[in-house]
Amino acid sequence: MEPNTQKLIHSFGALADLGQEIADTGDFIEMVRTSLHLLLGTLAIRRGAVVECPSHLDQTNPLALWGLGEGYEARFSVDDETKAAFLACETGAVAVHTSAAHEPSLVSFLAAHEAEYREQLIELIVPMIVRGDLTGLVLLGGKASGEPFNADDIEVIRSMVRHIGVGIHTHRLLAEVKQQAEENRRLYFDLRAIYRDTVRAFAAAIDIKDKYTQGHSDRVGKYSEIIARELGFAEEAVEGMAIAGYLHDVGKLVVERDIINAPYRIDAKQSSELNRHPGAGFEILSPINHPYADIPLSAKYHHERMDGRGYPDGLTDTQIPLGAKIVTVADSFDAMTTDRPYKKRRTFDEVVHDLRRNTGTQFDPVIVSAFCRALLKELNGETRERKFLKMLGKNYLDARKDAPLLVQLLSELDATTQSAAAGG
Amino acid sequence: MLTRAEGKHLGEAIKSNVRSHCVGTTAVVYASDYLNKLTGERIERECKKQLDSGARALVIDFSDTELVNSIGISILLGIIDIAEKSGALVVFSDVNDETVQLFEMLGLTRHVVLAKDEQEAISGLATPPTQSHIIGH
């Protein structure tokens, strides 16, 4: 084979390998190191280095070195004038030890580093220019053949250095995008936390209006969250359900305080006034662009019933949004387990009885099952957190007595669900 | 084609599998079928180890090597550099014709001795050449 043909094949092979290496952005430093090897091996150059010239720094940042003296770091200063001189370098490569006519700033740069480059046997400096910016420099020693670099060699070197420069530039861009994405992710989580805290503060404001049910919205939010998690919702949807619970009674802001705080059973007219609150809640929440779905609908329909006897629209079973069904159970459980102006809270036996009696007519059995499973897990010590205990007080539940009640109810609900499924 | 992770895993698995042996103060290291980064770095490590252990000459045997790429050339130059600094001689043995042409074209033959085979390399090292660096080529 003709030597020139062989040289071309060898160079093309190296260029192909270089392209593949640069496309693989897995390990940046390894990519630069391999690229340097490929460049050196193409012309059998005995030593070299790839250094970066960060735009915000005057000093080079070494990325890969090969065959240079032990302890040599290729770290040196490149000021703006020298950077400009490298950018203007027409030949695309600067011979270090010749008296070729260079820009004055380049002449003084080379003079300042002459001893260092002579000691390291560096003969050529090739600027890496990408999109008009000096990305870095490639320092090269002499060829193993001892021959000087010819014009063809310089062309091959410039071509490969351009590739390496693009690889470094691309990596830097990707790193910046990644950093920006990480920053955005942090901001997003911060905003979500702020949103949640604001909503909780708002829920507390709603509950202040009702002196007998302080903390009700907060607890409904927490129960809704527990149910959603037990149902296997994604974490974001679980958070959305907590928000729906916190805000479900926001419509009470438009109901007169006397009706909310009446220490007796309210009459039909007052009841009608109070029953406006789900619709009013929907009106308040609808114009807000919530980061979670169905929050206004959960407020609007949390008093609907499976049998269609609820309000405001008398929806049935599948017409009721899932979020509203969850809030309904959470809301009712809190109502049953807290003192009201006209009656004391129920015992857990009574609560289980009520849940049993109203499941299928008022409550969705799937939601009641999820609620009971979550509570049973806490009673059986399967969860570290004691969320129910904190909300119900430590003397309300008795695991030994109450767990079997829940097991029994769950078994009945399972049977009901299965028979409903079999019946189509 | 291997992914980087698979390549690394494979590299780890065969890291210690560079064949080598010593004849007196001469270390014989066998290059693999394709001298690229993975195999080149293993050979480089083995050569360094042999030089650190007191080898005065390195014979790198290319009898199994069909192809040497640019990274392989760069790594071989690195081995030559280390050997020169240690005052050790480097002999490449059983190099195929195409690779000999490549080494000659790139000037590697100015720094190493080429031998027909391992036997010739070892016997040649016993009587160092004076005129030509090439034994049997």
XYZ file of C-alpha atoms in Angstrom:
561
model
C 0.000 0.000 0.000
C 1.192 3.504 -0.835
C 2.405 5.294 2.319
C 0.129 8.245 1.590
C -2.887 5.964 1.204
C -2.029 4.211 4.429
C -1.619 7.549 6.179
C -5.028 8.658 4.926
C -6.695 5.424 6.044
C -5.048 5.757 9.467
C -6.218 9.382 9.789
C -9.762 8.602 8.647
C -9.960 5.745 11.132
C -8.857 8.119 13.902
C -11.412 10.751 12.846
C -14.192 8.150 12.881
C -13.116 6.985 16.348
C -12.947 10.600 17.503
C -16.477 11.303 16.273
C -17.782 8.296 18.172
C -15.875 9.266 21.313
C -17.198 12.839 21.265
C -20.772 11.641 20.767
C -20.446 9.603 23.957
C -20.907 12.187 26.696
C -20.915 9.668 29.535
C -17.568 10.537 31.093
C -16.290 13.934 30.049
C -12.704 13.641 31.258
C -12.386 10.167 29.743
C -13.726 11.546 26.469
C -11.065 14.291 26.399
C -8.321 11.862 27.408
C -9.257 9.407 24.657
C -9.568 12.233 22.140
C -6.047 13.370 23.016
C -4.769 9.803 22.522
C -6.468 9.652 19.144
C -4.924 12.949 18.065
C -1.439 11.989 19.263
C -1.675 8.521 17.721
C -2.792 9.795 14.340
C 0.555 11.483 13.682
C 2.576 9.607 16.326
C 3.046 12.726 18.423
C 4.857 11.785 21.579
C 3.223 14.100 24.090
C 0.473 16.600 24.472
C -2.213 18.232 26.586
C -5.729 19.560 26.242
C -6.450 22.576 28.397
C -9.651 24.517 28.726
C -9.808 28.335 28.692
C -12.906 29.164 30.737
C -14.335 32.510 29.634
C -14.616 33.771 33.217
C -11.020 32.869 34.128
C -7.583 33.978 33.003
C -6.056 30.614 33.854
C -6.190 27.396 31.878
C -7.912 24.355 33.273
C -6.034 21.164 32.266
C -8.330 18.371 31.079
C -5.939 15.722 29.736
C -2.163 15.304 29.640
C -0.027 12.596 28.067
C 3.716 12.048 28.048
C 4.550 15.333 29.759
C 6.865 15.675 32.734
C 5.764 14.319 36.059
C 4.149 17.073 38.072
C 3.600 19.315 35.051
C 0.016 20.583 35.160
C -0.258 22.733 32.016
C -1.848 25.429 34.137
C -0.941 28.914 32.934
C -2.555 32.275 32.479
C -4.094 33.375 29.191
C -5.317 36.947 29.355
C -7.966 38.465 27.090
C -5.400 39.903 24.681
C -3.704 36.528 24.252
C -7.089 34.870 23.783
C -7.878 37.405 21.055
C -4.501 36.729 19.428
C -5.156 32.970 19.380
C -8.592 33.617 17.872
C -6.999 35.716 15.150
C -4.286 33.141 14.407
C -4.720 32.506 10.686
C -2.639 29.371 10.418
C -4.667 27.716 13.166
C -1.548 26.527 14.952
C 1.271 28.373 16.688
C 4.782 26.968 16.447
C 6.326 27.639 19.828
C 10.010 27.877 19.025
C 10.055 29.676 15.688
C 10.510 33.321 15.030
C 7.367 33.458 12.897
C 5.556 36.768 12.942
C 2.935 36.583 15.649
C 0.665 39.149 17.254
C 2.608 41.140 19.876
C 0.534 39.692 22.734
C 1.220 36.168 21.417
C 4.947 36.947 21.179
C 5.041 38.036 24.802
C 2.906 35.013 25.843
C 5.324 32.621 24.111
C 8.339 34.432 25.549
C 6.889 34.146 29.046
C 6.380 30.395 28.685
C 9.330 29.492 26.460
C 11.359 27.786 29.178
C 8.348 25.815 30.364
C 7.481 24.608 26.849
C 11.108 23.821 26.023
C 11.378 21.706 29.158
C 8.168 19.840 28.298
C 9.265 19.475 24.635
C 6.101 21.228 23.463
C 6.374 22.402 19.856
C 2.914 23.431 18.781
C -0.081 25.188 20.336
C -3.413 24.759 18.572
C -6.353 26.910 19.640
C -9.743 25.195 19.982
C -12.219 27.670 18.533
C -15.928 26.946 18.713
C -18.506 29.494 17.545
C -15.951 32.267 17.649
C -14.890 31.579 21.230
C -11.595 30.178 22.462
C -12.730 26.961 24.167
C -9.192 25.856 24.961
C -5.736 25.010 23.694
C -4.047 21.804 22.597
C -0.334 21.613 23.337
C 1.625 19.174 21.209
C 5.139 17.766 21.337
C 7.127 16.583 18.340
C 6.451 13.606 16.094
C 8.074 10.256 16.769
C 9.561 10.444 13.277
C 11.527 13.527 14.299
C 10.226 15.321 11.207
C 8.720 18.784 11.541
C 4.981 19.223 11.164
C 4.066 19.816 7.510
C 0.993 21.561 6.102
C -0.938 18.282 5.797
C -0.182 17.435 9.422
C -1.451 20.846 10.522
C -4.680 20.314 8.555
C -5.242 16.922 10.212
C -4.470 18.393 13.650
C -6.766 21.406 13.126
C -9.582 19.163 11.993
C -9.266 16.879 15.012
C -8.846 19.781 17.427
C -12.056 21.324 16.079
C -13.829 18.042 16.853
C -12.418 17.960 20.373
C -13.423 21.609 20.863
C -16.986 20.868 19.806
C -17.051 17.890 22.218
C -15.910 20.095 25.116
C -18.297 22.900 24.141
C -21.237 20.480 23.887
C -20.406 18.968 27.229
C -20.286 22.416 28.825
C -23.656 23.314 27.287
C -25.180 20.065 28.549
C -23.746 20.702 32.007
C -25.251 24.203 31.999
C -28.646 22.877 30.879
C -28.468 20.196 33.568
C -27.591 22.778 36.212
C -30.421 25.021 35.031
C -32.854 22.090 35.105
C -31.724 21.239 38.643
C -32.188 24.869 39.681
C -35.668 24.893 38.119
C -36.535 21.651 39.890
C -35.485 23.174 43.235
C -37.511 26.308 42.526
C -40.502 24.168 41.576
C -40.326 22.228 44.857
C -39.885 25.480 46.798
C -42.925 26.934 45.057
C -44.951 23.816 45.794
C -43.974 24.028 49.454
C -44.920 27.710 49.539
C -48.231 26.895 47.837
C -48.972 24.123 50.308
C -48.083 26.310 53.301
C -50.253 29.130 51.938
C -53.146 26.751 51.430
C -52.777 25.409 54.974
C -52.729 28.938 56.344
C -55.857 29.611 54.310
C -57.475 26.443 55.663
C -56.702 27.601 59.194
C -58.385 30.911 58.353
C -61.490 29.032 57.138
C -61.641 27.017 60.356
C -61.284 30.072 62.585
C -64.768 31.038 61.443
C -66.096 27.862 63.040
C -65.117 27.866 66.712
C -66.217 24.240 67.223
C -64.289 22.688 64.369
C -60.901 24.322 64.497
C -58.338 22.287 62.618
C -61.087 20.502 60.647
C -59.786 21.490 57.189
C -56.229 20.578 58.173
C -57.353 17.140 59.364
C -59.517 16.541 56.275
C -56.448 17.404 54.177
C -54.387 14.879 56.083
C -57.033 12.126 55.939
C -57.456 12.754 52.195
C -53.696 12.471 51.765
C -53.647 9.175 53.684
C -56.464 7.713 51.560
C -54.861 8.819 48.284
C -51.545 7.275 49.285
C -53.278 4.030 50.295
C -55.012 3.986 46.898
C -51.550 4.094 45.269
C -51.760 7.604 43.833
C -48.550 9.158 42.473
C -46.848 11.461 44.983
C -47.966 14.602 43.158
C -51.600 13.427 43.120
C -51.343 12.594 46.846
C -50.238 16.165 47.459
C -53.116 17.393 45.301
C -55.581 15.431 47.444
C -54.171 17.011 50.599
C -54.754 20.445 49.057
C -58.301 19.450 48.032
C -58.924 18.424 51.637
C -57.513 21.673 53.064
C -59.732 23.745 50.764
C -62.922 21.687 50.677
C -64.810 24.060 53.010
C -63.515 27.313 51.549
C -67.100 28.113 50.519
C -68.017 28.479 54.206
C -66.382 31.893 54.003
C -69.608 33.122 52.384
C -71.879 31.487 54.992
C -72.920 33.546 57.995
C -70.896 32.852 61.100
C -74.067 32.394 63.237
C -75.230 29.514 61.078
C -71.849 27.803 61.171
C -71.573 28.261 64.928
C -75.234 27.506 65.824
C -75.168 25.443 69.056
C -78.258 23.521 67.946
C -79.560 21.687 64.910
C -80.098 24.352 62.256
C -83.492 24.765 60.583
C -84.283 24.154 56.927
C -83.618 27.752 55.862
C -80.291 27.844 57.642
C -79.485 24.428 56.268
C -80.158 25.673 52.761
C -77.830 28.613 53.425
C -75.134 26.286 54.751
C -75.572 23.979 51.760
C -74.472 26.802 49.499
C -70.893 26.354 50.629
C -69.806 23.611 48.169
C -70.951 25.675 45.188
C -69.454 28.814 46.667
C -66.178 26.923 47.200
C -66.178 25.932 43.541
C -66.724 29.562 42.528
C -63.848 30.706 44.715
C -61.427 27.985 43.600
C -62.225 27.787 39.876
C -60.427 30.945 38.738
C -57.208 29.791 40.442
C -54.703 27.936 38.299
C -53.957 25.088 40.727
C -50.937 22.870 40.100
C -53.165 19.843 40.832
C -56.306 18.614 39.088
C -59.892 18.681 40.345
C -59.465 20.814 43.468
C -62.530 23.012 42.685
C -64.592 19.886 41.834
C -63.585 18.182 45.086
C -64.886 21.220 46.969
C -68.078 21.344 44.926
C -68.991 17.670 45.240
C -67.808 16.658 48.711
C -71.446 16.488 49.878
C -72.645 14.336 46.986
C -73.726 10.765 47.779
C -73.397 7.480 45.878
C -77.204 7.100 45.903
C -77.810 10.536 44.396
C -79.322 12.079 47.543
C -76.487 14.491 48.106
C -76.040 18.117 47.061
C -75.575 20.420 45.183
C -76.279 18.417 41.978
C -77.529 15.031 43.199
C -74.808 13.164 41.324
C -74.549 9.360 41.636
C -71.633 6.908 41.928
C -69.508 7.301 38.772
C -70.664 10.872 38.202
C -68.878 11.940 41.392
C -65.176 12.721 40.874
C -62.817 10.402 42.754
C -61.238 13.339 44.610
C -64.638 14.411 45.917
C -65.380 10.844 47.084
C -62.111 10.847 49.040
C -62.816 14.220 50.632
C -66.349 13.019 51.530
C -65.004 10.109 53.587
C -62.276 12.258 55.158
C -64.762 15.028 55.972
C -67.348 12.632 57.440
C -64.794 10.742 59.506
C -63.551 14.010 61.018
C -67.132 15.142 61.665
C -67.855 11.847 63.455
C -64.691 11.941 65.546
C -64.791 15.566 66.731
C -67.195 17.290 69.089
C -69.866 19.383 67.391
C -71.939 22.160 68.939
C -74.952 19.871 69.206
C -73.341 16.495 69.889
C -70.257 14.809 71.312
C -67.929 12.860 69.096
C -68.794 9.193 68.538
C -66.952 6.230 69.904
C -64.894 4.244 67.423
C -67.464 1.407 67.551
C -70.141 3.896 66.490
C -67.926 5.304 63.745
C -67.344 1.816 62.313
C -71.078 1.190 62.536
C -71.793 4.431 60.636
C -69.209 3.680 57.993
C -70.739 0.202 57.495
C -74.262 1.596 57.328
C -73.473 4.388 54.871
C -71.043 2.653 52.558
C -72.624 2.129 49.166
C -75.265 4.789 49.785
C -73.187 7.761 50.943
C -69.592 6.517 50.672
C -67.770 4.649 47.928
C -66.714 1.213 49.314
C -63.318 1.461 47.577
C -62.529 4.689 49.433
C -63.804 3.385 52.792
C -61.690 0.234 52.314
C -58.576 2.305 51.612
C -59.251 4.457 54.657
C -59.764 1.403 56.900
C -56.619 -0.316 55.565
C -54.502 2.758 56.308
C -55.929 3.025 59.818
C -55.472 -0.694 60.437
C -51.820 -0.485 59.367
C -51.228 2.219 61.971
C -53.069 0.245 64.668
C -51.004 -2.856 63.836
C -47.769 -0.854 64.015
C -46.999 -1.398 60.324
C -46.288 2.313 59.853
C -43.769 4.394 61.757
C -45.838 7.557 61.620
C -48.771 7.938 63.980
C -50.937 10.250 61.882
C -54.321 9.046 63.155
C -53.149 9.081 66.744
C -52.030 12.695 66.417
C -55.382 13.751 64.973
C -57.670 11.634 67.163
C -55.816 11.987 70.462
C -54.039 9.170 72.237
C -57.002 7.826 74.240
C -59.429 7.526 71.372
C -58.197 4.360 69.665
C -57.495 1.027 71.317
C -55.608 -1.226 68.907
C -56.638 -4.465 70.649
C -60.330 -3.635 70.495
C -60.508 -1.537 67.324
C -58.293 -3.502 64.927
C -60.705 -6.481 64.822
C -63.577 -4.075 64.061
C -61.677 -2.764 61.064
C -60.724 -6.298 59.933
C -64.390 -7.290 60.061
C -65.511 -4.171 58.164
C -62.808 -4.661 55.540
C -63.845 -8.257 55.019
C -67.474 -7.181 54.534
C -66.457 -4.411 52.148
C -64.312 -6.863 50.149
C -67.254 -9.213 49.816
C -69.519 -6.355 48.720
C -66.973 -5.092 46.192
C -66.414 -8.593 44.796
C -70.104 -9.324 44.468
C -70.663 -5.929 42.789
C -67.836 -6.719 40.374
C -69.287 -10.188 39.639
C -72.701 -8.658 39.032
C -71.192 -6.404 36.422
C -21.130 -2.864 20.042
C -20.372 -2.743 23.752
C -21.712 0.119 25.846
C -19.188 2.056 27.908
C -20.396 0.301 31.079
C -20.149 -3.132 29.472
C -16.736 -2.260 28.099
C -15.587 -1.141 31.536
C -16.944 -4.311 33.085
C -15.247 -6.434 30.469
C -12.073 -4.408 30.970
C -12.167 -5.078 34.691
C -12.772 -8.770 34.087
C -9.796 -9.188 31.803
C -7.586 -6.568 33.400
C -5.250 -9.106 34.894
C -5.202 -11.302 31.817
C -2.294 -9.714 29.894
C -0.004 -12.596 29.083
C 3.600 -11.967 29.984
C 6.699 -13.777 31.156
C 10.325 -12.974 31.902
C 13.503 -14.312 30.382
C 16.246 -13.054 32.644
C 15.856 -9.270 32.755
C 13.755 -9.247 29.589
C 10.002 -9.057 29.965
C 7.865 -10.435 27.146
C 4.372 -8.927 26.974
C 1.784 -10.189 24.480
C -0.435 -7.685 22.713
C -3.974 -8.807 21.896
C -5.749 -9.102 18.533
C -6.801 -5.434 18.356
C -4.610 -2.904 20.080
C -7.011 -0.170 21.138
C -7.566 1.812 24.330
C -8.831 -1.043 26.449
C -6.101 -3.518 25.559
C -3.466 -0.793 25.162
C -3.900 0.458 28.701
C -3.637 -3.090 30.048
C -0.393 -3.620 28.158
C 0.903 -0.240 29.320
C 0.199 -1.181 32.951
C 1.899 -4.532 32.505
C 4.983 -2.928 30.915
C 5.199 -0.376 33.741
C 4.927 -3.191 36.260
C 7.723 -5.155 34.564
C 9.991 -2.083 34.372
C 9.313 -1.283 38.032
C 10.246 -4.887 38.841
C 13.653 -4.402 37.219
C 13.206 -5.462 33.579
C 15.978 -4.021 31.407
C 14.275 -4.797 28.098
C 10.690 -5.132 26.910
C 9.604 -7.425 24.119
C 6.066 -6.667 23.004
C 4.846 -9.570 20.927
C 2.291 -8.773 18.232
C 1.749 -12.321 16.943
C -1.962 -12.126 17.799
C -2.383 -8.506 16.693
C -4.175 -7.779 13.467
C -4.839 -4.077 13.910
C -3.371 -1.133 15.828
C -5.438 2.044 15.917
C -4.432 5.616 16.777
C -4.964 5.143 20.503
C -2.786 2.024 20.311
C -0.028 4.081 18.648
C -0.265 6.746 21.344
C -0.083 4.165 24.104
C 2.882 2.410 22.464
C 4.644 5.779 22.299
C 3.951 6.177 25.998
C 5.508 2.762 26.689
C 8.550 3.708 24.594
C 8.824 6.940 26.593
C 8.714 5.149 29.939
C 11.199 2.530 28.757
C 13.591 5.216 27.494
C 13.405 6.990 30.853
C 14.204 3.653 32.562
C 17.069 3.021 30.152
C 15.337 -0.095 28.852
C 15.289 -1.268 25.252
C 11.983 -1.985 23.497
C 11.574 -4.711 20.890
C 8.388 -5.329 18.879
C 8.211 -8.918 17.705
C 6.105 -10.760 15.125
C 4.498 -7.609 13.758
C 2.429 -8.164 10.577
C 3.501 -6.390 7.386
C 0.698 -3.846 7.437
C 1.470 -2.794 10.999
C 5.213 -2.642 10.236
C 4.398 -0.209 7.418
C 2.298 1.855 9.831
C 5.061 1.913 12.449
C 7.611 2.901 9.822
C 5.386 5.583 8.339
C 4.791 7.118 11.774
C 8.409 6.866 12.862
C 7.978 4.382 15.713
C 10.717 2.223 14.207
C 13.204 4.974 15.077
C 12.667 4.147 18.724
C 12.180 0.370 18.808
C 13.771 -2.740 17.442
C 11.632 -4.991 15.244
C 12.183 -8.749 15.475
C 10.753 -11.586 13.392
C 9.523 -13.425 16.444
C 9.920 -13.637 20.197
C 12.830 -16.067 19.931
C 14.759 -13.723 17.658
C 13.918 -10.764 19.900
C 15.318 -12.476 22.982
C 18.425 -13.759 21.256
C 18.919 -10.365 19.595
C 18.783 -8.669 22.973
C 21.601 -10.917 24.136
C 23.757 -9.326 21.393
C 22.462 -5.769 20.944
C 22.523 -4.520 17.323
C 24.947 -1.852 16.436
C 24.090 -0.781 12.874
C 20.429 -1.439 12.416
C 17.587 -1.505 14.843
C 15.738 -4.015 12.699
C 16.317 -7.687 13.343
C 15.055 -10.031 10.669
C 13.089 -7.407 8.689
